[in-house]
Short mmCIF file of N, CA and C in Angstrom, two decimals:
data_model
loop_
_atom_site.label_atom_id
_atom_site.label_comp_id
_atom_site.label_asym_id
_atom_site.label_seq_id
_atom_site.Cartn_x
_atom_site.Cartn_y
_atom_site.Cartn_z
N MET A 58 0.85 -1.17 0.00
CA MET A 58 0.00 0.00 0.00
C MET A 58 0.90 1.24 0.00
N THR A 59 0.50 2.27 -0.73
CA THR A 59 1.28 3.50 -0.75
C THR A 59 0.95 4.35 0.47
N TRP A 60 1.76 5.39 0.68
CA TRP A 60 1.49 6.31 1.79
C TRP A 60 0.15 7.00 1.61
N ALA A 61 -0.19 7.40 0.39
CA ALA A 61 -1.48 8.05 0.15
C ALA A 61 -2.63 7.09 0.44
N GLN A 62 -2.48 5.84 0.05
CA GLN A 62 -3.52 4.85 0.33
C GLN A 62 -3.66 4.59 1.83
N ALA A 63 -2.54 4.55 2.53
CA ALA A 63 -2.59 4.33 3.99
C ALA A 63 -3.30 5.50 4.68
N ALA A 64 -2.97 6.73 4.28
CA ALA A 64 -3.64 7.89 4.87
C ALA A 64 -5.14 7.85 4.58
N ALA A 65 -5.51 7.53 3.35
CA ALA A 65 -6.93 7.44 2.99
C ALA A 65 -7.62 6.35 3.80
N TRP A 66 -6.93 5.23 4.04
CA TRP A 66 -7.50 4.15 4.84
C TRP A 66 -7.77 4.64 6.27
N VAL A 67 -6.79 5.33 6.85
CA VAL A 67 -6.95 5.83 8.23
C VAL A 67 -8.12 6.80 8.29
N TRP A 68 -8.14 7.80 7.41
CA TRP A 68 -9.23 8.80 7.46
C TRP A 68 -10.58 8.12 7.22
N GLY A 69 -10.60 7.11 6.34
CA GLY A 69 -11.84 6.40 6.04
C GLY A 69 -12.35 5.54 7.18
N HIS A 70 -11.48 5.19 8.10
CA HIS A 70 -11.88 4.37 9.25
C HIS A 70 -12.00 5.17 10.54
N ASP A 71 -11.89 6.49 10.46
CA ASP A 71 -12.14 7.33 11.65
C ASP A 71 -13.57 7.10 12.13
N GLY A 72 -13.76 7.22 13.43
CA GLY A 72 -15.10 7.09 13.99
C GLY A 72 -15.43 5.70 14.49
N GLY A 73 -14.40 4.85 14.64
CA GLY A 73 -14.63 3.51 15.16
C GLY A 73 -15.17 3.57 16.58
N LYS A 74 -15.86 2.55 16.99
CA LYS A 74 -16.54 2.55 18.28
C LYS A 74 -15.59 2.54 19.48
N GLU A 75 -14.55 1.72 19.44
CA GLU A 75 -13.66 1.59 20.59
C GLU A 75 -12.36 0.93 20.15
N LEU A 76 -11.40 0.93 21.06
CA LEU A 76 -10.15 0.23 20.80
C LEU A 76 -10.40 -1.27 20.81
N PRO A 77 -9.64 -2.03 20.04
CA PRO A 77 -9.75 -3.49 20.13
C PRO A 77 -9.52 -3.94 21.58
N ALA A 78 -10.13 -5.04 21.95
CA ALA A 78 -10.07 -5.51 23.34
C ALA A 78 -8.66 -5.77 23.83
N ASP A 79 -7.75 -6.10 22.93
CA ASP A 79 -6.39 -6.46 23.34
C ASP A 79 -5.42 -5.28 23.32
N ILE A 80 -5.92 -4.03 23.27
CA ILE A 80 -5.03 -2.87 23.23
C ILE A 80 -5.57 -1.77 24.15
N ASN A 81 -4.69 -1.20 24.99
CA ASN A 81 -5.11 -0.09 25.86
C ASN A 81 -4.61 1.22 25.26
N ALA A 82 -4.91 2.33 25.91
CA ALA A 82 -4.56 3.65 25.36
C ALA A 82 -3.05 3.81 25.16
N GLY A 83 -2.25 3.34 26.10
CA GLY A 83 -0.80 3.44 25.96
C GLY A 83 -0.28 2.60 24.81
N GLN A 84 -0.83 1.41 24.68
CA GLN A 84 -0.43 0.53 23.58
C GLN A 84 -0.87 1.10 22.24
N ARG A 85 -1.98 1.82 22.24
CA ARG A 85 -2.46 2.46 21.01
C ARG A 85 -1.41 3.45 20.49
N ILE A 86 -0.90 4.31 21.39
CA ILE A 86 0.11 5.29 20.98
C ILE A 86 1.37 4.57 20.52
N GLU A 87 1.76 3.53 21.23
CA GLU A 87 2.96 2.78 20.84
C GLU A 87 2.80 2.15 19.46
N ALA A 88 1.62 1.58 19.17
CA ALA A 88 1.38 0.96 17.87
C ALA A 88 1.35 2.00 16.76
N ALA A 89 0.69 3.13 17.02
CA ALA A 89 0.63 4.21 16.03
C ALA A 89 2.02 4.77 15.76
N ALA A 90 2.79 4.97 16.82
CA ALA A 90 4.14 5.51 16.68
C ALA A 90 5.04 4.54 15.92
N ALA A 91 4.98 3.28 16.27
CA ALA A 91 5.81 2.28 15.59
C ALA A 91 5.47 2.21 14.11
N GLU A 92 4.21 2.39 13.78
CA GLU A 92 3.80 2.34 12.37
C GLU A 92 4.50 3.41 11.55
N LEU A 93 4.83 4.52 12.19
CA LEU A 93 5.46 5.63 11.49
C LEU A 93 6.95 5.77 11.82
N GLY A 94 7.51 4.75 12.48
CA GLY A 94 8.95 4.72 12.72
C GLY A 94 9.42 5.45 13.96
N PHE A 95 8.52 5.71 14.91
CA PHE A 95 8.89 6.39 16.14
C PHE A 95 8.96 5.40 17.30
N ASP A 96 9.85 5.66 18.23
CA ASP A 96 9.87 4.96 19.51
C ASP A 96 9.13 5.83 20.51
N VAL A 97 8.69 5.23 21.61
CA VAL A 97 7.92 5.94 22.63
C VAL A 97 8.56 5.76 23.98
N GLN A 98 8.60 6.83 24.74
CA GLN A 98 9.05 6.78 26.14
C GLN A 98 7.96 7.42 26.98
N HIS A 99 7.49 6.69 28.01
CA HIS A 99 6.47 7.20 28.92
C HIS A 99 7.14 7.58 30.24
N GLU A 100 6.80 8.74 30.75
CA GLU A 100 7.25 9.20 32.07
C GLU A 100 5.99 9.58 32.85
N PRO A 101 5.25 8.58 33.39
CA PRO A 101 3.96 8.87 34.01
C PRO A 101 4.04 9.81 35.21
N ASP A 102 5.12 9.75 35.99
CA ASP A 102 5.23 10.63 37.15
C ASP A 102 5.32 12.09 36.75
N GLU A 103 5.84 12.35 35.58
CA GLU A 103 5.98 13.72 35.09
C GLU A 103 4.91 14.07 34.06
N GLN A 104 3.94 13.17 33.87
CA GLN A 104 2.91 13.34 32.84
C GLN A 104 3.55 13.73 31.51
N LEU A 105 4.51 12.92 31.09
CA LEU A 105 5.29 13.20 29.90
C LEU A 105 5.28 11.99 28.98
N LEU A 106 5.10 12.24 27.70
CA LEU A 106 5.18 11.21 26.67
C LEU A 106 6.12 11.75 25.60
N ILE A 107 7.10 10.95 25.23
CA ILE A 107 8.11 11.38 24.26
C ILE A 107 8.07 10.45 23.06
N LEU A 108 7.97 11.03 21.87
CA LEU A 108 8.11 10.29 20.61
C LEU A 108 9.46 10.65 20.04
N PHE A 109 10.20 9.65 19.58
CA PHE A 109 11.52 9.98 19.04
C PHE A 109 11.95 8.96 17.99
N ARG A 110 12.81 9.44 17.12
CA ARG A 110 13.55 8.61 16.19
C ARG A 110 15.01 8.80 16.59
N PRO A 111 15.67 7.74 17.05
CA PRO A 111 17.04 7.89 17.54
C PRO A 111 17.94 8.66 16.57
N ASP A 112 18.64 9.62 17.10
CA ASP A 112 19.59 10.45 16.35
C ASP A 112 18.93 11.29 15.26
N GLU A 113 17.60 11.44 15.30
CA GLU A 113 16.92 12.25 14.29
C GLU A 113 16.07 13.36 14.89
N GLU A 114 15.02 12.97 15.62
CA GLU A 114 14.09 13.97 16.13
C GLU A 114 13.42 13.48 17.41
N THR A 115 12.97 14.44 18.22
CA THR A 115 12.29 14.15 19.47
C THR A 115 11.11 15.11 19.61
N HIS A 116 9.97 14.58 20.04
CA HIS A 116 8.77 15.39 20.26
C HIS A 116 8.21 15.02 21.63
N SER A 117 8.00 16.02 22.48
CA SER A 117 7.53 15.78 23.84
C SER A 117 6.12 16.32 24.01
N PHE A 118 5.30 15.58 24.75
CA PHE A 118 3.91 15.96 25.02
C PHE A 118 3.68 15.85 26.52
N TYR A 119 3.11 16.90 27.10
CA TYR A 119 2.97 17.00 28.55
C TYR A 119 1.50 17.06 28.96
N GLY A 120 1.25 16.72 30.23
CA GLY A 120 -0.05 16.92 30.84
C GLY A 120 -1.05 15.81 30.55
N LYS A 121 -2.27 16.06 31.00
CA LYS A 121 -3.30 15.03 30.90
C LYS A 121 -3.69 14.71 29.46
N ASP A 122 -3.45 15.62 28.53
CA ASP A 122 -3.80 15.41 27.13
C ASP A 122 -2.60 14.99 26.28
N ARG A 123 -1.57 14.43 26.93
CA ARG A 123 -0.34 14.10 26.20
C ARG A 123 -0.58 13.03 25.13
N ALA A 124 -1.44 12.06 25.40
CA ALA A 124 -1.71 11.02 24.40
C ALA A 124 -2.42 11.61 23.19
N ALA A 125 -3.37 12.51 23.43
CA ALA A 125 -4.07 13.16 22.31
C ALA A 125 -3.10 14.01 21.50
N GLY A 126 -2.20 14.70 22.16
CA GLY A 126 -1.20 15.50 21.46
C GLY A 126 -0.29 14.63 20.60
N ALA A 127 0.12 13.50 21.15
CA ALA A 127 0.97 12.58 20.40
C ALA A 127 0.23 12.02 19.19
N LEU A 128 -1.03 11.64 19.38
CA LEU A 128 -1.82 11.12 18.26
C LEU A 128 -2.03 12.19 17.19
N ARG A 129 -2.28 13.40 17.62
CA ARG A 129 -2.44 14.52 16.67
C ARG A 129 -1.16 14.67 15.83
N PHE A 130 -0.02 14.65 16.50
CA PHE A 130 1.25 14.76 15.79
C PHE A 130 1.44 13.60 14.80
N LEU A 131 1.17 12.38 15.24
CA LEU A 131 1.37 11.21 14.39
C LEU A 131 0.47 11.25 13.16
N ARG A 132 -0.78 11.69 13.34
CA ARG A 132 -1.68 11.82 12.19
C ARG A 132 -1.18 12.90 11.24
N SER A 133 -0.63 13.97 11.79
CA SER A 133 -0.06 15.03 10.95
C SER A 133 1.15 14.50 10.18
N GLU A 134 1.96 13.69 10.83
CA GLU A 134 3.13 13.09 10.17
C GLU A 134 2.68 12.19 9.01
N LEU A 135 1.64 11.40 9.25
CA LEU A 135 1.10 10.55 8.19
C LEU A 135 0.63 11.40 7.01
N ALA A 136 -0.11 12.46 7.29
CA ALA A 136 -0.61 13.34 6.23
C ALA A 136 0.54 14.00 5.48
N TYR A 137 1.56 14.44 6.20
CA TYR A 137 2.71 15.09 5.58
C TYR A 137 3.43 14.15 4.61
N VAL A 138 3.77 12.96 5.09
CA VAL A 138 4.50 12.02 4.24
C VAL A 138 3.63 11.57 3.07
N ALA A 139 2.33 11.38 3.31
CA ALA A 139 1.43 10.99 2.23
C ALA A 139 1.33 12.07 1.17
N THR A 140 1.47 13.33 1.56
CA THR A 140 1.45 14.43 0.60
C THR A 140 2.77 14.54 -0.15
N MET A 141 3.87 14.38 0.57
CA MET A 141 5.19 14.52 -0.04
C MET A 141 5.60 13.31 -0.88
N HIS A 142 5.14 12.12 -0.49
CA HIS A 142 5.54 10.87 -1.17
C HIS A 142 4.32 9.97 -1.37
N PRO A 143 3.30 10.45 -2.07
CA PRO A 143 2.04 9.71 -2.15
C PRO A 143 2.15 8.32 -2.78
N ASP A 144 3.05 8.15 -3.71
CA ASP A 144 3.13 6.88 -4.44
C ASP A 144 4.19 5.92 -3.91
N THR A 145 4.84 6.30 -2.81
CA THR A 145 5.87 5.44 -2.23
C THR A 145 5.21 4.27 -1.50
N LEU A 146 5.60 3.08 -1.89
CA LEU A 146 5.07 1.88 -1.24
C LEU A 146 5.76 1.66 0.10
N ASP A 147 5.01 1.10 1.04
CA ASP A 147 5.58 0.75 2.34
C ASP A 147 4.81 -0.43 2.89
N ASP A 148 5.37 -1.08 3.90
CA ASP A 148 4.68 -2.17 4.58
C ASP A 148 3.85 -1.57 5.71
N TRP A 149 2.63 -2.03 5.85
CA TRP A 149 1.73 -1.47 6.85
C TRP A 149 1.19 -2.59 7.73
N ASN A 150 0.93 -2.25 8.97
CA ASN A 150 0.39 -3.17 9.96
C ASN A 150 -1.02 -2.69 10.30
N LYS A 151 -2.00 -3.58 10.22
CA LYS A 151 -3.39 -3.16 10.46
C LYS A 151 -3.58 -2.59 11.86
N THR A 152 -2.96 -3.17 12.86
CA THR A 152 -3.09 -2.64 14.23
C THR A 152 -2.53 -1.23 14.30
N GLY A 153 -1.38 -1.00 13.67
CA GLY A 153 -0.79 0.34 13.66
C GLY A 153 -1.69 1.34 12.97
N LEU A 154 -2.24 0.96 11.81
CA LEU A 154 -3.14 1.87 11.09
C LEU A 154 -4.41 2.13 11.90
N MET A 155 -4.98 1.08 12.50
CA MET A 155 -6.19 1.27 13.31
C MET A 155 -5.91 2.18 14.50
N SER A 156 -4.71 2.11 15.03
CA SER A 156 -4.34 2.95 16.18
C SER A 156 -4.27 4.42 15.81
N LEU A 157 -4.06 4.72 14.54
CA LEU A 157 -4.03 6.11 14.07
C LEU A 157 -5.43 6.67 13.82
N CYS A 158 -6.43 5.81 13.75
CA CYS A 158 -7.81 6.25 13.49
C CYS A 158 -8.41 6.90 14.74
N LEU A 159 -9.27 7.88 14.50
CA LEU A 159 -10.01 8.49 15.61
C LEU A 159 -11.13 7.56 16.03
N LEU A 160 -11.37 7.49 17.33
CA LEU A 160 -12.49 6.72 17.85
C LEU A 160 -13.77 7.54 17.72
N ASP A 161 -14.91 6.90 17.88
CA ASP A 161 -16.19 7.58 17.79
C ASP A 161 -16.25 8.73 18.79
N GLY A 162 -16.47 9.94 18.30
CA GLY A 162 -16.58 11.12 19.15
C GLY A 162 -15.26 11.72 19.58
N GLU A 163 -14.16 11.11 19.22
CA GLU A 163 -12.84 11.61 19.63
C GLU A 163 -12.49 12.85 18.82
N LYS A 164 -12.04 13.87 19.52
CA LYS A 164 -11.61 15.13 18.89
C LYS A 164 -10.16 15.37 19.26
N LEU A 165 -9.40 15.85 18.30
CA LEU A 165 -8.01 16.18 18.57
C LEU A 165 -7.88 17.66 18.42
#
């Protein structure tokens, strides 16, 4: 599937009812991040979530809405790459793609 097709798949599946039974909110961010090549570091005591690509870039999200901020960033990254490289093929994981979808009523 190309990057443009993956982005279209994610946007087309927005509004799902709930997360799959075998994935929690933290695992959702980890799956979404891994799908786009990011590692995740959680610092719950500091209400901090960090997305990073070793030796490339780091993005930090703070506070109670840190997971929503991280998901917003990851969806933006998907849209950016899909716009810049729409016809580039890549391997995709359904769990990772589903993790990027908005749940029913979810707003970012």
